mmCIF file of C-alpha atoms and ligand atoms in Angstrom:
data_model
loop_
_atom_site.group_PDB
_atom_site.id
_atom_site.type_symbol
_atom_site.label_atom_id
_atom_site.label_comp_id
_atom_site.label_asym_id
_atom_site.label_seq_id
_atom_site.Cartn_x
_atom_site.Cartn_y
_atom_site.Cartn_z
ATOM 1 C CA UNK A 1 -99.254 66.627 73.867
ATOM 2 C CA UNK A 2 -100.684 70.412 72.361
ATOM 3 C CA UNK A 3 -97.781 72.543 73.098
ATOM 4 C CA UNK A 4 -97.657 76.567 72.100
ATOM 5 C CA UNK A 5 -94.726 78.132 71.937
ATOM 6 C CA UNK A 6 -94.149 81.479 71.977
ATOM 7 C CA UNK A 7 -91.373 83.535 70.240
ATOM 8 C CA UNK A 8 -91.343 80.512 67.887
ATOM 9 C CA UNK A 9 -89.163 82.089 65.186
ATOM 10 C CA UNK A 10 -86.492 83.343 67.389
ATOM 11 C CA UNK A 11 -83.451 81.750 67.959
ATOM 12 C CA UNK A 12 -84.693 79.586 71.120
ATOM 13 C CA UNK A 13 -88.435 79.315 69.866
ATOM 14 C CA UNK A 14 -87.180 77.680 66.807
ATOM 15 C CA UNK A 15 -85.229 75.077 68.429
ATOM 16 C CA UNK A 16 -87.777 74.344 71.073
ATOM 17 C CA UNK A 17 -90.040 74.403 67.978
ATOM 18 C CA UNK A 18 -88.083 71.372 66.029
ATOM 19 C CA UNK A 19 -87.018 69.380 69.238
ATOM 20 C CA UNK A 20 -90.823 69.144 70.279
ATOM 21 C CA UNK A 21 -92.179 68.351 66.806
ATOM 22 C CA UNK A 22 -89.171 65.573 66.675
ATOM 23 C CA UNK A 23 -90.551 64.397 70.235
ATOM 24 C CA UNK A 24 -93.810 63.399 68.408
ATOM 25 C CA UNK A 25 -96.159 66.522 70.236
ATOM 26 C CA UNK A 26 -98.842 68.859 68.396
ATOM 27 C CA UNK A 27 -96.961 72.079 68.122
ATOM 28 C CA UNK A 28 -98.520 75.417 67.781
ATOM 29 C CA UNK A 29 -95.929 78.242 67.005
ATOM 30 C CA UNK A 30 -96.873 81.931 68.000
ATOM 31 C CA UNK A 31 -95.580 85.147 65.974
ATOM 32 C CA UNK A 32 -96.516 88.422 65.610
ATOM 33 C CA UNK A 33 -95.994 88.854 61.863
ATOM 34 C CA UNK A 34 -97.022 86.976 58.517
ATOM 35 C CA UNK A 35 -93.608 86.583 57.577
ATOM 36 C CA UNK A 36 -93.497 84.423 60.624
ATOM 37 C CA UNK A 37 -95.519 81.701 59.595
ATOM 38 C CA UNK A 38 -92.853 79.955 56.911
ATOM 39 C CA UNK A 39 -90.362 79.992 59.667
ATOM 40 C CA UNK A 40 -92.498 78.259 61.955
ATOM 41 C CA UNK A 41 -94.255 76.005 59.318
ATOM 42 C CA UNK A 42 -90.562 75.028 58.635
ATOM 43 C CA UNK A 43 -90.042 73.607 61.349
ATOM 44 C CA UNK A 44 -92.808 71.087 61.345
ATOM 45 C CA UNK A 45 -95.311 73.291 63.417
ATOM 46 C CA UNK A 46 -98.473 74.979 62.777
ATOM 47 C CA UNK A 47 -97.915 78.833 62.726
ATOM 48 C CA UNK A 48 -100.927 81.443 64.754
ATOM 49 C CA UNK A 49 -100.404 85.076 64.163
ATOM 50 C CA UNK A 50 -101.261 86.689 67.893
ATOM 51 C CA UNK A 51 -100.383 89.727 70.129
ATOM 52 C CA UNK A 52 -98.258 88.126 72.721
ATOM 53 C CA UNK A 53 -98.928 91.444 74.736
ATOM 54 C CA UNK A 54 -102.396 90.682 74.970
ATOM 55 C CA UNK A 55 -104.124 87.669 77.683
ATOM 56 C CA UNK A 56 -107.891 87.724 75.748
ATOM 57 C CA UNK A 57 -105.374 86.939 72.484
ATOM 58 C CA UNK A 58 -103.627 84.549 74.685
ATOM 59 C CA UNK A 59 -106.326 82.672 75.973
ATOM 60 C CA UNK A 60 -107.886 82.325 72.504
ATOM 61 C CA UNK A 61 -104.808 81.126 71.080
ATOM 62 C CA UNK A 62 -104.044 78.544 74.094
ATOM 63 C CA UNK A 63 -107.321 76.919 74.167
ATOM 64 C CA UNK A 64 -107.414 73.091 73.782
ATOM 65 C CA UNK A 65 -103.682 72.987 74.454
ATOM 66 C CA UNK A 66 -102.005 71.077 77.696
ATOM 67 C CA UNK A 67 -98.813 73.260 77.833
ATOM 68 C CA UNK A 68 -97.218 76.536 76.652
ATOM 69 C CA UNK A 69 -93.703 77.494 76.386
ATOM 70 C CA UNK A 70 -92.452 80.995 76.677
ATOM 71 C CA UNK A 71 -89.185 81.963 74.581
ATOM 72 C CA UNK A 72 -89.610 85.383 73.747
ATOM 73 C CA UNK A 73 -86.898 87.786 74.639
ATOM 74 C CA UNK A 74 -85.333 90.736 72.465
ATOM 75 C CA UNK A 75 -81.405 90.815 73.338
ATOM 76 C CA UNK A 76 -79.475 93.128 71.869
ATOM 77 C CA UNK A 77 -75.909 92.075 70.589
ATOM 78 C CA UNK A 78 -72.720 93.167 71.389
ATOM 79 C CA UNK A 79 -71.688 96.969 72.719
ATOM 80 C CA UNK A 80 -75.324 97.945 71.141
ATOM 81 C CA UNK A 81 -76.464 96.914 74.842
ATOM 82 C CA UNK A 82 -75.241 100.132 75.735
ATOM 83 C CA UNK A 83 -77.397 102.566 73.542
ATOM 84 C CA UNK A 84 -79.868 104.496 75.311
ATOM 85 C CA UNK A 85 -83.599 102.182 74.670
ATOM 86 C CA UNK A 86 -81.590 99.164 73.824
ATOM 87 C CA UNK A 87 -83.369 96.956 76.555
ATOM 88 C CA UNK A 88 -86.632 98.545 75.643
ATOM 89 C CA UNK A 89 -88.433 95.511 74.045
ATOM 90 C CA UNK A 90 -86.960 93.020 76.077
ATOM 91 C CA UNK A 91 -87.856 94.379 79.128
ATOM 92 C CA UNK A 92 -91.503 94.878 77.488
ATOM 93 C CA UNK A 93 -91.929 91.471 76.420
ATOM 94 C CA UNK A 94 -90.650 90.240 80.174
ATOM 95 C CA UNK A 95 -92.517 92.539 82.177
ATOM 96 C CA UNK A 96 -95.618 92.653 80.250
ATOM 97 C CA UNK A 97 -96.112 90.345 77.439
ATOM 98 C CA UNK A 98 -94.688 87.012 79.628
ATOM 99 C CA UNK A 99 -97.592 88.492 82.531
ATOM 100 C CA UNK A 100 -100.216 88.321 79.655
ATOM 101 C CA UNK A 101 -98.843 84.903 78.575
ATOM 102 C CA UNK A 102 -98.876 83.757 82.219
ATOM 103 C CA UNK A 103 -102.572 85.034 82.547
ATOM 104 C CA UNK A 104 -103.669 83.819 78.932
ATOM 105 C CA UNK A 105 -102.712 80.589 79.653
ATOM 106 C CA UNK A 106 -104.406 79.842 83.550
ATOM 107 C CA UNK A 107 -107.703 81.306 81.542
ATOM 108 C CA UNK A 108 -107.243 79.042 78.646
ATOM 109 C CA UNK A 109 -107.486 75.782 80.816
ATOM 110 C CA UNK A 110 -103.236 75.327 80.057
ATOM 111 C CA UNK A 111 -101.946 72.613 82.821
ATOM 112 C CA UNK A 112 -98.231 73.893 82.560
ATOM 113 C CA UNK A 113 -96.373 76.657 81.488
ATOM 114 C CA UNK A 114 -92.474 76.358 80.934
ATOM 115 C CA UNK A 115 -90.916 79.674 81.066
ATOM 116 C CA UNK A 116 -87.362 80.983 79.555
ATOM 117 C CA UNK A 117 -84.988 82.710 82.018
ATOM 118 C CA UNK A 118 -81.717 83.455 82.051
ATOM 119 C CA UNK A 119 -78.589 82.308 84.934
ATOM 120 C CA UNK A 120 -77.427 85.647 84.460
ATOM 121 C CA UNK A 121 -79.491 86.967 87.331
ATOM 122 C CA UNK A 122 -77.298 85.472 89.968
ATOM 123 C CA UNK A 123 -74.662 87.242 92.219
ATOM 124 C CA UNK A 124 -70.974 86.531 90.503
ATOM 125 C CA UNK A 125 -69.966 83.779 92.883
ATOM 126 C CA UNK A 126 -66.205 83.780 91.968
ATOM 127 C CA UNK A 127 -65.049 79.803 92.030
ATOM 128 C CA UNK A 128 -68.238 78.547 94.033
ATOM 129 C CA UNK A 129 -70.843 77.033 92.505
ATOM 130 C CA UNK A 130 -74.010 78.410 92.203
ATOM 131 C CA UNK A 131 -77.497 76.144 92.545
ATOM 132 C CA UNK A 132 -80.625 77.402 92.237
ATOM 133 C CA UNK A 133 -80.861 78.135 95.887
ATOM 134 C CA UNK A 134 -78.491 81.016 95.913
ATOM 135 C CA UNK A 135 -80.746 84.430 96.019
ATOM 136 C CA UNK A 136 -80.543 86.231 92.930
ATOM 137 C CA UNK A 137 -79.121 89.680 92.649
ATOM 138 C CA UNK A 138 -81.906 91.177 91.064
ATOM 139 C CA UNK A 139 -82.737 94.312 93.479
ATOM 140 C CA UNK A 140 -81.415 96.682 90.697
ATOM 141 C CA UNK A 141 -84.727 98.391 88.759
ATOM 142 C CA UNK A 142 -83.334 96.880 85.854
ATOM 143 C CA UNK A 143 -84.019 93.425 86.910
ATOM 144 C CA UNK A 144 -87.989 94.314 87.550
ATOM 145 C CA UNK A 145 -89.100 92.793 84.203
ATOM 146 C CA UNK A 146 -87.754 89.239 84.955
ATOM 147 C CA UNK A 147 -89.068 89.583 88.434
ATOM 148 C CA UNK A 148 -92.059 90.593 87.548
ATOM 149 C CA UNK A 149 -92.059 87.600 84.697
ATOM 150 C CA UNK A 150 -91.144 85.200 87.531
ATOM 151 C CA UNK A 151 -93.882 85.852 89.944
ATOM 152 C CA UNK A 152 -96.701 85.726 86.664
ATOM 153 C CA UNK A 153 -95.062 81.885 86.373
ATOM 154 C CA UNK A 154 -95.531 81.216 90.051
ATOM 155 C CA UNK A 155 -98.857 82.792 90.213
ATOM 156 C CA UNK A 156 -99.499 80.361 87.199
ATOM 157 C CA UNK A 157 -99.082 77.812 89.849
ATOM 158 C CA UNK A 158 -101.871 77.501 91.646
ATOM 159 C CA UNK A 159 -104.885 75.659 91.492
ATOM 160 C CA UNK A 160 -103.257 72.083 90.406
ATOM 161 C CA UNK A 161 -101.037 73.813 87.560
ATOM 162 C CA UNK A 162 -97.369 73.720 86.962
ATOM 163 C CA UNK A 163 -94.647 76.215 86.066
ATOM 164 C CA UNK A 164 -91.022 75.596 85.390
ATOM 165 C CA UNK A 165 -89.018 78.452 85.437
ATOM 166 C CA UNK A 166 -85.536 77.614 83.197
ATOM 167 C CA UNK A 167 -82.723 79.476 84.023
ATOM 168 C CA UNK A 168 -80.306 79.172 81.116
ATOM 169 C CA UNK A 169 -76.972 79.743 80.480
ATOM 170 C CA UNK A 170 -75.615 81.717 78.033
ATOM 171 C CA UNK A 171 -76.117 80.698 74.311
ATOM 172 C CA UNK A 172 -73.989 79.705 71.898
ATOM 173 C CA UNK A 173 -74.123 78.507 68.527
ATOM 174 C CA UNK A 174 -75.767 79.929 65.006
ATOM 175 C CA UNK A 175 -76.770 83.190 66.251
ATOM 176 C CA UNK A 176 -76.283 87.073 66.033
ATOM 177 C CA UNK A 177 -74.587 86.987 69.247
ATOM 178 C CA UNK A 178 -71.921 84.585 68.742
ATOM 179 C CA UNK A 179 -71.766 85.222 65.162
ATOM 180 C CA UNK A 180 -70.791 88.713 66.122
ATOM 181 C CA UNK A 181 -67.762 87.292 68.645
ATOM 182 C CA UNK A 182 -66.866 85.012 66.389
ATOM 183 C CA UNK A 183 -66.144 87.697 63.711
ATOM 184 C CA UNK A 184 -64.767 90.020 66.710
ATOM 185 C CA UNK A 185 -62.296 87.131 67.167
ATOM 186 C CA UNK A 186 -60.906 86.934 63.696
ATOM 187 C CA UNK A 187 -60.708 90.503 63.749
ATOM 188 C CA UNK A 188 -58.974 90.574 67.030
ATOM 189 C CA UNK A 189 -61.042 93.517 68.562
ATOM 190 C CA UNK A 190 -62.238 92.730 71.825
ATOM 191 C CA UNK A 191 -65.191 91.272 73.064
ATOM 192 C CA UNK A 192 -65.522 89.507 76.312
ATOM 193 C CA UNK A 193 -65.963 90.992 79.463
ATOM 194 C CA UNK A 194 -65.144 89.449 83.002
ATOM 195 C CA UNK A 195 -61.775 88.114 84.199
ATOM 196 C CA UNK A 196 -59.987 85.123 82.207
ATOM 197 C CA UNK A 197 -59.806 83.378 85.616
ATOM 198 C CA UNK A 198 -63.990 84.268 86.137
ATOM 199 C CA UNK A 199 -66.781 81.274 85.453
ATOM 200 C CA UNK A 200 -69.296 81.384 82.483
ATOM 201 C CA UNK A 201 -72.124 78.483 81.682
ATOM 202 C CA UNK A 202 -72.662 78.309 78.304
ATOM 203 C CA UNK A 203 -75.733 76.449 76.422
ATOM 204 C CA UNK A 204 -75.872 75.092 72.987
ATOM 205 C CA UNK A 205 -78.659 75.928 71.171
ATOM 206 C CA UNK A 206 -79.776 72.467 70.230
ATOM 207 C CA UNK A 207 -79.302 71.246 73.648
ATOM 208 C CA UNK A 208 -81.858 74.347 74.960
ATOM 209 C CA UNK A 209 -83.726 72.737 72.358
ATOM 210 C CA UNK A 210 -83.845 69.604 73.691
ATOM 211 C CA UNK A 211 -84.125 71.156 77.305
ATOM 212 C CA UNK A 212 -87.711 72.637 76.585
ATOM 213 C CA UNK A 213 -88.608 69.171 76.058
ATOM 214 C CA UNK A 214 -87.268 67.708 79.168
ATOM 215 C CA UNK A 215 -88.642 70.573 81.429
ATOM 216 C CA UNK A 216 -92.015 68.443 80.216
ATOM 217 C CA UNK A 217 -91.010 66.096 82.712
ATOM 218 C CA UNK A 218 -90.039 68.104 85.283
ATOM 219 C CA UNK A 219 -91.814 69.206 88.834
ATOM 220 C CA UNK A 220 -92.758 72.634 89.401
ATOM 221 C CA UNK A 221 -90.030 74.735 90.105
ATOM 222 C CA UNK A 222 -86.820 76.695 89.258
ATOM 223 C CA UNK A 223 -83.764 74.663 87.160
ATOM 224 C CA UNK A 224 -80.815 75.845 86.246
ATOM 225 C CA UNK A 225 -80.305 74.615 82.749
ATOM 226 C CA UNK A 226 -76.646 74.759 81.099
ATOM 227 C CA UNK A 227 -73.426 72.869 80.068
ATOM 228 C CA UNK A 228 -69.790 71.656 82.364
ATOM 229 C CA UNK A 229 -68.678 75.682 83.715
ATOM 230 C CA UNK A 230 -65.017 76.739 82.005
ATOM 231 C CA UNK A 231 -63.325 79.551 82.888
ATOM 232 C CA UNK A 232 -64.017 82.657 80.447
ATOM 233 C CA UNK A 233 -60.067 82.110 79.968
ATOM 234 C CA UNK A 234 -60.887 79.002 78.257
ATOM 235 C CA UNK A 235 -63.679 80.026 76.509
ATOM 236 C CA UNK A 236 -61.648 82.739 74.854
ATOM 237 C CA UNK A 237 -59.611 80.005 73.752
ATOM 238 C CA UNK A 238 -62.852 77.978 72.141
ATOM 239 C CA UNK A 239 -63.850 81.174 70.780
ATOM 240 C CA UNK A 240 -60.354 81.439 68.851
ATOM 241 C CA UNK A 241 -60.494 77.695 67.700
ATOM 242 C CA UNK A 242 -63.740 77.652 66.405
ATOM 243 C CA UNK A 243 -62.842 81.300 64.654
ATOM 244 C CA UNK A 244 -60.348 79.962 63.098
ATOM 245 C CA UNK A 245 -58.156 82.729 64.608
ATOM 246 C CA UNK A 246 -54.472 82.808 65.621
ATOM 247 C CA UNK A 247 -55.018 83.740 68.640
ATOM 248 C CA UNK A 248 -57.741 83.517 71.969
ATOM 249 C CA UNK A 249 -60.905 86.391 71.776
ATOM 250 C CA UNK A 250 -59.338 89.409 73.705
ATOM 251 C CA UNK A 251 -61.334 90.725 76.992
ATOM 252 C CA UNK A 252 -62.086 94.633 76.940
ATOM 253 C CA UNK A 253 -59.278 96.612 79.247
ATOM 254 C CA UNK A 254 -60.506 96.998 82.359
ATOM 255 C CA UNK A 255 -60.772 100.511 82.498
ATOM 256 C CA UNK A 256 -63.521 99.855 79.983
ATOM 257 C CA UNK A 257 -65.537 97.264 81.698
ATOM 258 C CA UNK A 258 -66.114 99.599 84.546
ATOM 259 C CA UNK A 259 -68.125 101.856 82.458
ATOM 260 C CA UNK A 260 -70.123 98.929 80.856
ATOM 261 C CA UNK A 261 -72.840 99.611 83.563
ATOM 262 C CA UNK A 262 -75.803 97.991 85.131
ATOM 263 C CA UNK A 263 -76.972 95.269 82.378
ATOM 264 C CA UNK A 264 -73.358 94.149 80.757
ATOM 265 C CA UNK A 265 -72.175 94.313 84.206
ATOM 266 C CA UNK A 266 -73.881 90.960 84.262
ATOM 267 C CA UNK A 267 -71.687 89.400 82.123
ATOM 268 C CA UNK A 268 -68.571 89.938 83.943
ATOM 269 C CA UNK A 269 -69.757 87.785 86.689
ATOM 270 C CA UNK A 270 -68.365 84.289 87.319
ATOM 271 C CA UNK A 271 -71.200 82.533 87.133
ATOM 272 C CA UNK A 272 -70.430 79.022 87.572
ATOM 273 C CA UNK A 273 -73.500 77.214 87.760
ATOM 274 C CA UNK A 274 -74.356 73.760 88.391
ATOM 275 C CA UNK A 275 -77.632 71.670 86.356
ATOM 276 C CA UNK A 276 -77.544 68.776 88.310
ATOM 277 C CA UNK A 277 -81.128 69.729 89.725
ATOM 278 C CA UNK A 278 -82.314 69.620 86.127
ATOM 279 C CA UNK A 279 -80.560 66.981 84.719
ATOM 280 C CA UNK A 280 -81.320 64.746 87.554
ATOM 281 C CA UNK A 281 -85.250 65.345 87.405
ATOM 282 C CA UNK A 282 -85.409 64.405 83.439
ATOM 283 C CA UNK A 283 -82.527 62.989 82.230
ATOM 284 C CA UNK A 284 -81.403 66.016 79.829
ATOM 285 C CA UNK A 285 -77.899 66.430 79.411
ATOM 286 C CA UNK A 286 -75.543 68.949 77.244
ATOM 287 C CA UNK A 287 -74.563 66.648 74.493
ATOM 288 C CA UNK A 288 -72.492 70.036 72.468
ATOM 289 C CA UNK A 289 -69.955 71.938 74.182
ATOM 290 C CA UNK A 290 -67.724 75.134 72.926
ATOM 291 C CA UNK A 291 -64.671 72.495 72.658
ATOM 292 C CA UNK A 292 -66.992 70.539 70.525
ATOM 293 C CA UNK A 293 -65.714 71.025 66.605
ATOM 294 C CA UNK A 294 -68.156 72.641 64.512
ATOM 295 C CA UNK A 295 -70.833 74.423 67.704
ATOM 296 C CA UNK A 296 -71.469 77.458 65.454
ATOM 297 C CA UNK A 297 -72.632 75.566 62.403
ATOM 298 C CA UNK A 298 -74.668 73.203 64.188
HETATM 299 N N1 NAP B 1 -79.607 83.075 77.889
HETATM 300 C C1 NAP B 1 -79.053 83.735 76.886
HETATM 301 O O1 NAP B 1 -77.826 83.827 76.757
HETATM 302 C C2 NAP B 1 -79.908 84.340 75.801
HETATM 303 C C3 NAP B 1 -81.302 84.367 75.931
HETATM 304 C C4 NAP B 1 -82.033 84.895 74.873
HETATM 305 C C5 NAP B 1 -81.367 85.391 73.749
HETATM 306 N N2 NAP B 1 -80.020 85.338 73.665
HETATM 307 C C6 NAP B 1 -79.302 85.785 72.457
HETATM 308 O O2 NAP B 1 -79.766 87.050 72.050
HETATM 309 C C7 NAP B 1 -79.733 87.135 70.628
HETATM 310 C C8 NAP B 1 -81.095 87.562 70.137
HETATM 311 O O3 NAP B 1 -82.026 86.503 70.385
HETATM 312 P P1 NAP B 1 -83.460 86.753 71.039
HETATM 313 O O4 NAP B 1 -84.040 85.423 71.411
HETATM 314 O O5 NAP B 1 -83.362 87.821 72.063
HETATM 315 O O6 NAP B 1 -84.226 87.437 69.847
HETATM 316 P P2 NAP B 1 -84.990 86.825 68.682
HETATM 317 O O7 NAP B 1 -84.587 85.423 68.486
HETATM 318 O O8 NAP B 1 -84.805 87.747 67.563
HETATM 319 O O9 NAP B 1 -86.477 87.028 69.222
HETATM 320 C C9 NAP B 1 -87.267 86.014 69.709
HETATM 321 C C10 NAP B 1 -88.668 86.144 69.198
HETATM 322 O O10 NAP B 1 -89.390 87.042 70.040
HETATM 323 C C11 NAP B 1 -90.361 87.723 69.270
HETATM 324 N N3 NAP B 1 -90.248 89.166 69.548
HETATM 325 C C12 NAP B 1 -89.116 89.893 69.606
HETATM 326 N N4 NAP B 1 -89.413 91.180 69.863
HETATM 327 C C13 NAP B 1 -90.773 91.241 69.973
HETATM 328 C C14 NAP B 1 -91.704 92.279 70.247
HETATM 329 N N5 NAP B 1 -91.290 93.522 70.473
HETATM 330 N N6 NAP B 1 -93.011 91.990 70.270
HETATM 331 C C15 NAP B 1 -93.446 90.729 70.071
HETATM 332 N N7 NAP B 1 -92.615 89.704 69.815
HETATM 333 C C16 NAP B 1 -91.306 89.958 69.770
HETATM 334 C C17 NAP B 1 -90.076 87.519 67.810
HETATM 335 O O11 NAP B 1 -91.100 86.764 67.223
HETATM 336 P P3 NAP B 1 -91.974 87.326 65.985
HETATM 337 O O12 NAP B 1 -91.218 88.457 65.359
HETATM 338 O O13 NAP B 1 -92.119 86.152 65.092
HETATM 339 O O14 NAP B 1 -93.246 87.759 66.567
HETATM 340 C C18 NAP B 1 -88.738 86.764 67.818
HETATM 341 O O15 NAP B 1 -88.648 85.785 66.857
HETATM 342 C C19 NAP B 1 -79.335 85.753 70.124
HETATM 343 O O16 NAP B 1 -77.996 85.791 69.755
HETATM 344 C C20 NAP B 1 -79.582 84.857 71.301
HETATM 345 O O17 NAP B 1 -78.743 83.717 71.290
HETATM 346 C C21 NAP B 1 -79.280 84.834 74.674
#
């Protein structure tokens, strides 16, 4: 198949990128910058330089091409959430350039559209498990953006086309964010939030990888896409093993995680969610898990 994928040099888009080229498709990789293009190109795709904010750009770019995958996102890392505009280009790119995307894609002739979202937008659900039919808690303002990204996906779906909306867990592996805990653990500072006894889903990198290529297989609809739930007790444990620390990461006192506010607050839910939905419909699995020796150089 053509596939675009957009945000194709960030840490998702480039594994998407590589596990669709090794699937034998046509890949087209979307960035907003020349430097872009060798990271793309280096993964076996060929590299456009587009606005993702605009749908004429969009359409342009997506013509002759059966699906497009959506990946962008601008997280920041670490207690830099909390600085005042820290959200500012990730809600952007959610509430405006995913829309465009959406819209750039139905004009372009595009059969499906796969887009990225994230498990964290469920109510903590303390030991229960959470499938994809539990409403989300998403009535705070700050949630508008990956509402508004949602409905753009099932507008998408109309008229014979298909959207699959891909609600991830939280990633680990190679990346700023976990490179950042991992380096928090040897240190010993803290840096988990949540209760050691609370849920938390994690999601290799590779595996979201291979995940965008299942979700080709998959029916219209909403999947929750992550690895077996542990307790964020034993996760501060992985964390420590794979640090190569003495000792388990250390959660922030609690009088601190009650000032964290409205988007960290998010990650001291227990969250733990179930993929059977997904992994029943195409056959993906979670083949790396934080107990699995070696995660963050894979
Ligand atoms: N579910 C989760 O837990 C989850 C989800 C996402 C991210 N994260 C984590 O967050 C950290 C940062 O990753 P990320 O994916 O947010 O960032 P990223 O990998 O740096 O960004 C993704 C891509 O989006 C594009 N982009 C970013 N800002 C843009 C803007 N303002 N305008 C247009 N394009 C823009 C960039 O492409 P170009 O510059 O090439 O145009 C970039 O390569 C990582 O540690 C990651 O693991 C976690």
């Amino acid at each position: 198949m053509r596939i675009a994928v957009t945000g194709a040099t960030g840490v998702l888009g480039q594994e998407a990128v590589q596990a669709l080229v090794a699937d034998g498709h046509d890949v087209t990789g979307i960035t907003r910058r020349d430097r872009g293009v060798p990271i793309v190109e280096g993964r076996g795709a060929t590299a456009v330089v587009a606005d993702v904010f605009s749908a004429d750009d969009m359409t342009r770019t997506f013509r002759g091409h059966d699906v497009v995958i959506n990946t962008l996102a601008h997280v920041p890392v670490g207690m830099s959430a909390l600085r005042p505009g820290a959200w500012r280009e990730d809600d952007k790119l959610h509430a405006e350039a995913s829309v465009a995307i959406a819209k750039g894609a139905a004009a372009a002739g595009v059969n499906k559209l796969i887009q990225e979202s994230t498990v964290f937008l469920y109510p903590g659900n303390g030991s229960e498990w959470i499938s994809e039919d539990l409403p989300l808690a998403v009535r705070n303002q700050a949630f508008r953006p990956r509402v508004q990204e949602m409905r753009a996906a099932v507008d998408f779906a109309t008229g014979g086309r298909s959207a699959v909306v891909l609600r991830l867990g939280q990633l680990f592996g190679r990346d700023p964010a976990t490179t950042h805990a991992l380096r928090a653990t040897r240190a010993g500072d803290p840096i988990l939030l949540g209760k050691p006894e609370g849920y938390i889903t994690l999601l290799h990198h590779k595996d979201a990888g291979r995940a965008f290529v299942a979700a080709l297989r998959a029916g219209s609809g909403f999947y929750n896409v992550g690895g077996e739930p542990i307790t964020r007790g034993r996760w501060a444990k992985d964390l420590g093993t794979e640090a190569g620390a003495k000792k388990p990461a250390v959660f922030y006192p609690e009088i601190t995680q009650a000032l964290v506010g409205t988007r960290l607050e998010l990650q001291r839910r227990s969250l733990r969610v179930s993929s059977v939905r997904f992994m029943s419909e195409t056959g993906w699995w979670p083949r790396i898990g934080p107990s699995t020796p070696g995660w963050s150089r894979m």
